[in-house]
């Protein structure tokens, strides 16, 4: 095949014609020969079948009478057919009856076994078996075998004729193709000669002469068109070449001008580190003329001593493929030193280093400016440190007396006072709270603006944290007659990782605003999970109120600093406008977003999302008291607020009770009567204290007067606890009295405790309250380390009121001495104290613990609330952090984390 590809087109055409003709003639001859053979065999077969039928018809009598001689004579008639060489007649049993052989030497040949009717052709013979039938019955079978010599002779003759015809046809095809191929090969050969001429002489003006309008003519047209385009392109390339040379010349001049006029000193070295080029800026910077440096080695030219070693190291680095940049000094011709910024890079041409390029920039002015800036920076940092220290000292000095004012006010309010005294003290407490809130907002805003506010990542319980926060806000809501509640969806985990302090700050700001701008109705906090991964969860908080609402055009502005909805609102409601700004920034730090949905007069729904981690292996697992005793217990909930009813029903359903809810006292009495009629009672009844028409106390009195209902355990839930409520509850036989919002674990403890309280004839039942639930727990032995006398009295009184025993130490040394004498469960440690401060005392405690293996919780109690104070305390080995002024609710929540609760079991 390769030889055929290398032949000339004339020979290829002739070869194609001859091969095509030869193959066609061969196929035709072979087909004709095969057809003749097939026709001959069919005629021969028909002749044998006719002979077999004739012999079979004549031999019926012989077979019938078993006359084999007559059958032998009938077979002898086959001598008239010279191609029949053997024959045989079989009887009905398949045995040989008579035989015939054309060759006398084979008269006794052995016939084959009888076979079915039909014929078969072998290489030399044709064999036929035919059934002999008489009156529809087979009485025998005939076998005839004929040779095929006549067929072979006929085929040889046909092949000879085909061969002669094939040779003659090929000769004619050769002669014709030799003449006719010139029609195709001639123009193509002419075109090839033209192409060779163009290639040899590069004369693109030559054109091939077109002689026909067929495909070859089209080829000539395209070839000439290609030459036209090449000629045009050659002209364009030539013009581009001329333009390129001109541009290169211009660019070279331009580059030379750049080098000559560059304000940067430029020097080019060869591979031997000899100067090949320098510009005027180099001459001005180093005071050398061009003639003085061209061809000189750069060593010793611009550096000596240590600078020379540095210059040689830079030269070695420049031989690599990376540029070198640094700030250094170089020597002028007059031996003076100049500050420069040096850049050098190797010059590589065709993968071979041919030299290097060095650029020097005089940075003497910049160095002087940097020195001035450094001095200004140090002065600014000193000023900032002084400012921070001033703010820290002012925070400490303000918080210390405020701690005494607020704490002592709280203590006095818990004593017996007349109404006028209580009113004045409440006003003083509210003013102190407002001042502390303002101080905290300003400090937080200053932290945010300084970019120093950080979000902690610590393990905490979401339900406990949110419940404690809502408790602190409940008094403000109850004073306005508002319902305050929260609802955490079941799929929200309690054990999460985040900053509970900052979450509490956001909740307090948003819920506090909702309470402030709501005159009647309710404020509800909803918590649900937006998304969850293996390690993190995105929580969605919603604070819904029924307040005055916010205009649509102001809903984005309220998140800006010092911004209120309008000017009059500042006078009506007060506030600095920082709360929402700080909340928005904190939400951003927690990888969330905040927004509001509101209509004037329809209330508002503040939304924010925050990302928290999931605790992988909590330090402890809280197992609540077993609520199995409540399973299937019928419970009646009476509350006029639909949201509270829904929350209570959900809590009770979690404990597998059978709860029902009504919205008024009248409906409650109806429900109790219907249950009594059906023989079903309500062992447990939860009442709202404040309801229209018939309040909880009136309903409790009605229930206790009915002998069929008085066995029920009644629990009172109040939105606004009043003095004297506890006495009324005892008089009415109410088993428990709780303030809303009620945490789920708190309600469960109260129910189980109340159900376990049974009055006797001699004693009145004990009233279950949140205080009595807390007092059930173990008391702590606390060491209070505080140098301020007022703060000592205040903190000790607050701790003792919560049932704990307190020992006071005036400084760190006294604290260490007290620890040597007796053991404590908890230490409250002030930071700033004489003789030995809180950090030193904590370090001494932790040092002793390394030898003993014990751990005593130490809580920082300090007026320092600036950026980093909390982190400094935790880094010093303290376990927690409490700022002054001490808020009772914060102190209670903190103690709860270290107080073992009898209603729970700690599984480690």
PDB file of N, CA, C and O in Angstrom, residues 551-589:
ATOM      1  N   UNK A 551     -42.216  53.453  62.253  1.00  0.00           N
ATOM      2  CA  UNK A 551     -42.493  53.758  60.834  1.00  0.00           C
ATOM      3  C   UNK A 551     -41.487  53.054  59.928  1.00  0.00           C
ATOM      4  O   UNK A 551     -40.329  52.850  60.297  1.00  0.00           O
ATOM      5  N   UNK A 552     -41.941  52.691  58.716  1.00  0.00           N
ATOM      6  CA  UNK A 552     -41.092  51.936  57.789  1.00  0.00           C
ATOM      7  C   UNK A 552     -39.826  52.706  57.439  1.00  0.00           C
ATOM      8  O   UNK A 552     -38.744  52.126  57.312  1.00  0.00           O
ATOM      9  N   UNK A 553     -39.940  54.048  57.298  1.00  0.00           N
ATOM     10  CA  UNK A 553     -38.778  54.829  56.876  1.00  0.00           C
ATOM     11  C   UNK A 553     -37.737  54.969  57.974  1.00  0.00           C
ATOM     12  O   UNK A 553     -36.612  55.414  57.722  1.00  0.00           O
ATOM     13  N   UNK A 554     -38.082  54.597  59.219  1.00  0.00           N
ATOM     14  CA  UNK A 554     -37.140  54.719  60.321  1.00  0.00           C
ATOM     15  C   UNK A 554     -36.543  53.382  60.760  1.00  0.00           C
ATOM     16  O   UNK A 554     -35.727  53.336  61.669  1.00  0.00           O
ATOM     17  N   UNK A 555     -36.966  52.287  60.108  1.00  0.00           N
ATOM     18  CA  UNK A 555     -36.592  50.961  60.603  1.00  0.00           C
ATOM     19  C   UNK A 555     -35.124  50.635  60.404  1.00  0.00           C
ATOM     20  O   UNK A 555     -34.590  49.776  61.102  1.00  0.00           O
ATOM     21  N   UNK A 556     -34.453  51.267  59.446  1.00  0.00           N
ATOM     22  CA  UNK A 556     -33.022  51.046  59.290  1.00  0.00           C
ATOM     23  C   UNK A 556     -32.203  52.025  60.130  1.00  0.00           C
ATOM     24  O   UNK A 556     -31.143  51.697  60.640  1.00  0.00           O
ATOM     25  N   UNK A 557     -32.747  53.243  60.308  1.00  0.00           N
ATOM     26  CA  UNK A 557     -31.992  54.278  61.016  1.00  0.00           C
ATOM     27  C   UNK A 557     -31.843  53.965  62.502  1.00  0.00           C
ATOM     28  O   UNK A 557     -30.897  54.428  63.146  1.00  0.00           O
ATOM     29  N   UNK A 558     -32.775  53.177  63.075  1.00  0.00           N
ATOM     30  CA  UNK A 558     -32.720  52.957  64.528  1.00  0.00           C
ATOM     31  C   UNK A 558     -31.485  52.168  64.947  1.00  0.00           C
ATOM     32  O   UNK A 558     -31.135  52.150  66.128  1.00  0.00           O
ATOM     33  N   UNK A 559     -30.828  51.509  64.000  1.00  0.00           N
ATOM     34  CA  UNK A 559     -29.622  50.756  64.347  1.00  0.00           C
ATOM     35  C   UNK A 559     -28.358  51.611  64.285  1.00  0.00           C
ATOM     36  O   UNK A 559     -27.265  51.106  64.514  1.00  0.00           O
ATOM     37  N   UNK A 560     -28.515  52.915  63.959  1.00  0.00           N
ATOM     38  CA  UNK A 560     -27.374  53.828  63.938  1.00  0.00           C
ATOM     39  C   UNK A 560     -27.190  54.440  65.318  1.00  0.00           C
ATOM     40  O   UNK A 560     -28.147  54.593  66.089  1.00  0.00           O
ATOM     41  N   UNK A 561     -25.947  54.806  65.609  1.00  0.00           N
ATOM     42  CA  UNK A 561     -25.638  55.321  66.943  1.00  0.00           C
ATOM     43  C   UNK A 561     -26.363  56.632  67.207  1.00  0.00           C
ATOM     44  O   UNK A 561     -26.504  57.486  66.317  1.00  0.00           O
ATOM     45  N   UNK A 562     -26.836  56.797  68.458  1.00  0.00           N
ATOM     46  CA  UNK A 562     -27.477  58.022  68.950  1.00  0.00           C
ATOM     47  C   UNK A 562     -28.714  58.398  68.133  1.00  0.00           C
ATOM     48  O   UNK A 562     -29.034  59.567  67.988  1.00  0.00           O
ATOM     49  N   UNK A 563     -29.395  57.388  67.562  1.00  0.00           N
ATOM     50  CA  UNK A 563     -30.561  57.642  66.715  1.00  0.00           C
ATOM     51  C   UNK A 563     -31.815  57.117  67.386  1.00  0.00           C
ATOM     52  O   UNK A 563     -31.839  55.981  67.861  1.00  0.00           O
ATOM     53  N   UNK A 564     -32.867  57.958  67.438  1.00  0.00           N
ATOM     54  CA  UNK A 564     -34.180  57.558  67.909  1.00  0.00           C
ATOM     55  C   UNK A 564     -35.157  57.666  66.744  1.00  0.00           C
ATOM     56  O   UNK A 564     -34.826  58.221  65.688  1.00  0.00           O
ATOM     57  N   UNK A 565     -36.365  57.129  66.937  1.00  0.00           N
ATOM     58  CA  UNK A 565     -37.347  57.214  65.854  1.00  0.00           C
ATOM     59  C   UNK A 565     -37.685  58.655  65.558  1.00  0.00           C
ATOM     60  O   UNK A 565     -37.817  59.068  64.415  1.00  0.00           O
ATOM     61  N   UNK A 566     -37.853  59.485  66.581  1.00  0.00           N
ATOM     62  CA  UNK A 566     -37.996  60.931  66.364  1.00  0.00           C
ATOM     63  C   UNK A 566     -37.526  61.651  67.625  1.00  0.00           C
ATOM     64  O   UNK A 566     -37.277  61.048  68.664  1.00  0.00           O
ATOM     65  N   UNK A 567     -37.426  62.974  67.490  1.00  0.00           N
ATOM     66  CA  UNK A 567     -36.894  63.754  68.594  1.00  0.00           C
ATOM     67  C   UNK A 567     -37.757  63.714  69.832  1.00  0.00           C
ATOM     68  O   UNK A 567     -37.262  63.682  70.954  1.00  0.00           O
ATOM     69  N   UNK A 568     -39.079  63.703  69.647  1.00  0.00           N
ATOM     70  CA  UNK A 568     -39.967  63.713  70.801  1.00  0.00           C
ATOM     71  C   UNK A 568     -39.850  62.439  71.618  1.00  0.00           C
ATOM     72  O   UNK A 568     -40.090  62.425  72.806  1.00  0.00           O
ATOM     73  N   UNK A 569     -39.448  61.351  70.976  1.00  0.00           N
ATOM     74  CA  UNK A 569     -39.377  60.076  71.682  1.00  0.00           C
ATOM     75  C   UNK A 569     -38.303  60.119  72.756  1.00  0.00           C
ATOM     76  O   UNK A 569     -38.421  59.481  73.791  1.00  0.00           O
ATOM     77  N   UNK A 570     -37.268  60.879  72.514  1.00  0.00           N
ATOM     78  CA  UNK A 570     -36.224  60.980  73.533  1.00  0.00           C
ATOM     79  C   UNK A 570     -36.795  61.604  74.804  1.00  0.00           C
ATOM     80  O   UNK A 570     -36.449  61.220  75.914  1.00  0.00           O
ATOM     81  N   UNK A 571     -37.682  62.578  74.612  1.00  0.00           N
ATOM     82  CA  UNK A 571     -38.257  63.221  75.790  1.00  0.00           C
ATOM     83  C   UNK A 571     -39.320  62.335  76.431  1.00  0.00           C
ATOM     84  O   UNK A 571     -39.476  62.292  77.627  1.00  0.00           O
ATOM     85  N   UNK A 572     -40.066  61.586  75.587  1.00  0.00           N
ATOM     86  CA  UNK A 572     -41.148  60.768  76.129  1.00  0.00           C
ATOM     87  C   UNK A 572     -40.621  59.510  76.792  1.00  0.00           C
ATOM     88  O   UNK A 572     -41.043  59.130  77.879  1.00  0.00           O
ATOM     89  N   UNK A 573     -39.679  58.838  76.110  1.00  0.00           N
ATOM     90  CA  UNK A 573     -39.227  57.538  76.591  1.00  0.00           C
ATOM     91  C   UNK A 573     -37.796  57.544  77.113  1.00  0.00           C
ATOM     92  O   UNK A 573     -37.368  56.601  77.763  1.00  0.00           O
ATOM     93  N   UNK A 574     -37.010  58.547  76.772  1.00  0.00           N
ATOM     94  CA  UNK A 574     -35.628  58.589  77.224  1.00  0.00           C
ATOM     95  C   UNK A 574     -34.743  57.638  76.435  1.00  0.00           C
ATOM     96  O   UNK A 574     -35.174  56.965  75.511  1.00  0.00           O
ATOM     97  N   UNK A 575     -33.467  57.601  76.800  1.00  0.00           N
ATOM     98  CA  UNK A 575     -32.531  56.705  76.135  1.00  0.00           C
ATOM     99  C   UNK A 575     -31.501  57.458  75.334  1.00  0.00           C
ATOM    100  O   UNK A 575     -31.719  58.597  74.907  1.00  0.00           O
ATOM    101  N   UNK A 576     -30.337  56.814  75.140  1.00  0.00           N
ATOM    102  CA  UNK A 576     -29.240  57.450  74.398  1.00  0.00           C
ATOM    103  C   UNK A 576     -29.218  57.074  72.937  1.00  0.00           C
ATOM    104  O   UNK A 576     -28.493  57.679  72.162  1.00  0.00           O
ATOM    105  N   UNK A 577     -29.938  56.021  72.549  1.00  0.00           N
ATOM    106  CA  UNK A 577     -29.883  55.541  71.165  1.00  0.00           C
ATOM    107  C   UNK A 577     -28.695  54.653  70.894  1.00  0.00           C
ATOM    108  O   UNK A 577     -28.375  54.398  69.738  1.00  0.00           O
ATOM    109  N   UNK A 578     -28.012  54.184  71.949  1.00  0.00           N
ATOM    110  CA  UNK A 578     -26.849  53.315  71.751  1.00  0.00           C
ATOM    111  C   UNK A 578     -27.196  51.832  71.832  1.00  0.00           C
ATOM    112  O   UNK A 578     -26.462  50.997  71.324  1.00  0.00           O
ATOM    113  N   UNK A 579     -28.294  51.503  72.490  1.00  0.00           N
ATOM    114  CA  UNK A 579     -28.607  50.095  72.748  1.00  0.00           C
ATOM    115  C   UNK A 579     -28.706  49.261  71.485  1.00  0.00           C
ATOM    116  O   UNK A 579     -28.084  48.201  71.368  1.00  0.00           O
ATOM    117  N   UNK A 580     -29.496  49.735  70.502  1.00  0.00           N
ATOM    118  CA  UNK A 580     -29.662  48.969  69.268  1.00  0.00           C
ATOM    119  C   UNK A 580     -28.383  48.969  68.449  1.00  0.00           C
ATOM    120  O   UNK A 580     -28.080  47.983  67.765  1.00  0.00           O
ATOM    121  N   UNK A 581     -27.628  50.061  68.510  1.00  0.00           N
ATOM    122  CA  UNK A 581     -26.349  50.101  67.780  1.00  0.00           C
ATOM    123  C   UNK A 581     -25.396  49.048  68.316  1.00  0.00           C
ATOM    124  O   UNK A 581     -24.787  48.272  67.560  1.00  0.00           O
ATOM    125  N   UNK A 582     -25.278  48.979  69.642  1.00  0.00           N
ATOM    126  CA  UNK A 582     -24.390  47.989  70.252  1.00  0.00           C
ATOM    127  C   UNK A 582     -24.893  46.586  69.947  1.00  0.00           C
ATOM    128  O   UNK A 582     -24.111  45.680  69.625  1.00  0.00           O
ATOM    129  N   UNK A 583     -26.221  46.388  70.014  1.00  0.00           N
ATOM    130  CA  UNK A 583     -26.776  45.058  69.716  1.00  0.00           C
ATOM    131  C   UNK A 583     -26.466  44.650  68.285  1.00  0.00           C
ATOM    132  O   UNK A 583     -26.098  43.502  68.020  1.00  0.00           O
ATOM    133  N   UNK A 584     -26.613  45.593  67.339  1.00  0.00           N
ATOM    134  CA  UNK A 584     -26.333  45.266  65.934  1.00  0.00           C
ATOM    135  C   UNK A 584     -24.871  44.891  65.745  1.00  0.00           C
ATOM    136  O   UNK A 584     -24.545  43.938  65.018  1.00  0.00           O
ATOM    137  N   UNK A 585     -23.969  45.625  66.420  1.00  0.00           N
ATOM    138  CA  UNK A 585     -22.545  45.292  66.290  1.00  0.00           C
ATOM    139  C   UNK A 585     -22.254  43.930  66.920  1.00  0.00           C
ATOM    140  O   UNK A 585     -21.493  43.123  66.356  1.00  0.00           O
ATOM    141  N   UNK A 586     -22.853  43.650  68.070  1.00  0.00           N
ATOM    142  CA  UNK A 586     -22.615  42.362  68.722  1.00  0.00           C
ATOM    143  C   UNK A 586     -23.131  41.210  67.871  1.00  0.00           C
ATOM    144  O   UNK A 586     -22.482  40.160  67.760  1.00  0.00           O
ATOM    145  N   UNK A 587     -24.293  41.399  67.252  1.00  0.00           N
ATOM    146  CA  UNK A 587     -24.835  40.357  66.362  1.00  0.00           C
ATOM    147  C   UNK A 587     -23.881  40.115  65.198  1.00  0.00           C
ATOM    148  O   UNK A 587     -23.656  38.971  64.786  1.00  0.00           O
ATOM    149  N   UNK A 588     -23.306  41.194  64.671  1.00  0.00           N
ATOM    150  CA  UNK A 588     -22.326  41.029  63.594  1.00  0.00           C
ATOM    151  C   UNK A 588     -21.109  40.239  64.047  1.00  0.00           C
ATOM    152  O   UNK A 588     -20.613  39.375  63.321  1.00  0.00           O
ATOM    153  N   UNK A 589     -20.628  40.522  65.266  1.00  0.00           N
ATOM    154  CA  UNK A 589     -19.497  39.759  65.798  1.00  0.00           C
ATOM    155  C   UNK A 589     -19.843  38.287  65.978  1.00  0.00           C
ATOM    156  O   UNK A 589     -18.960  37.428  65.960  1.00  0.00           O
TER     157      UNK A 589
END
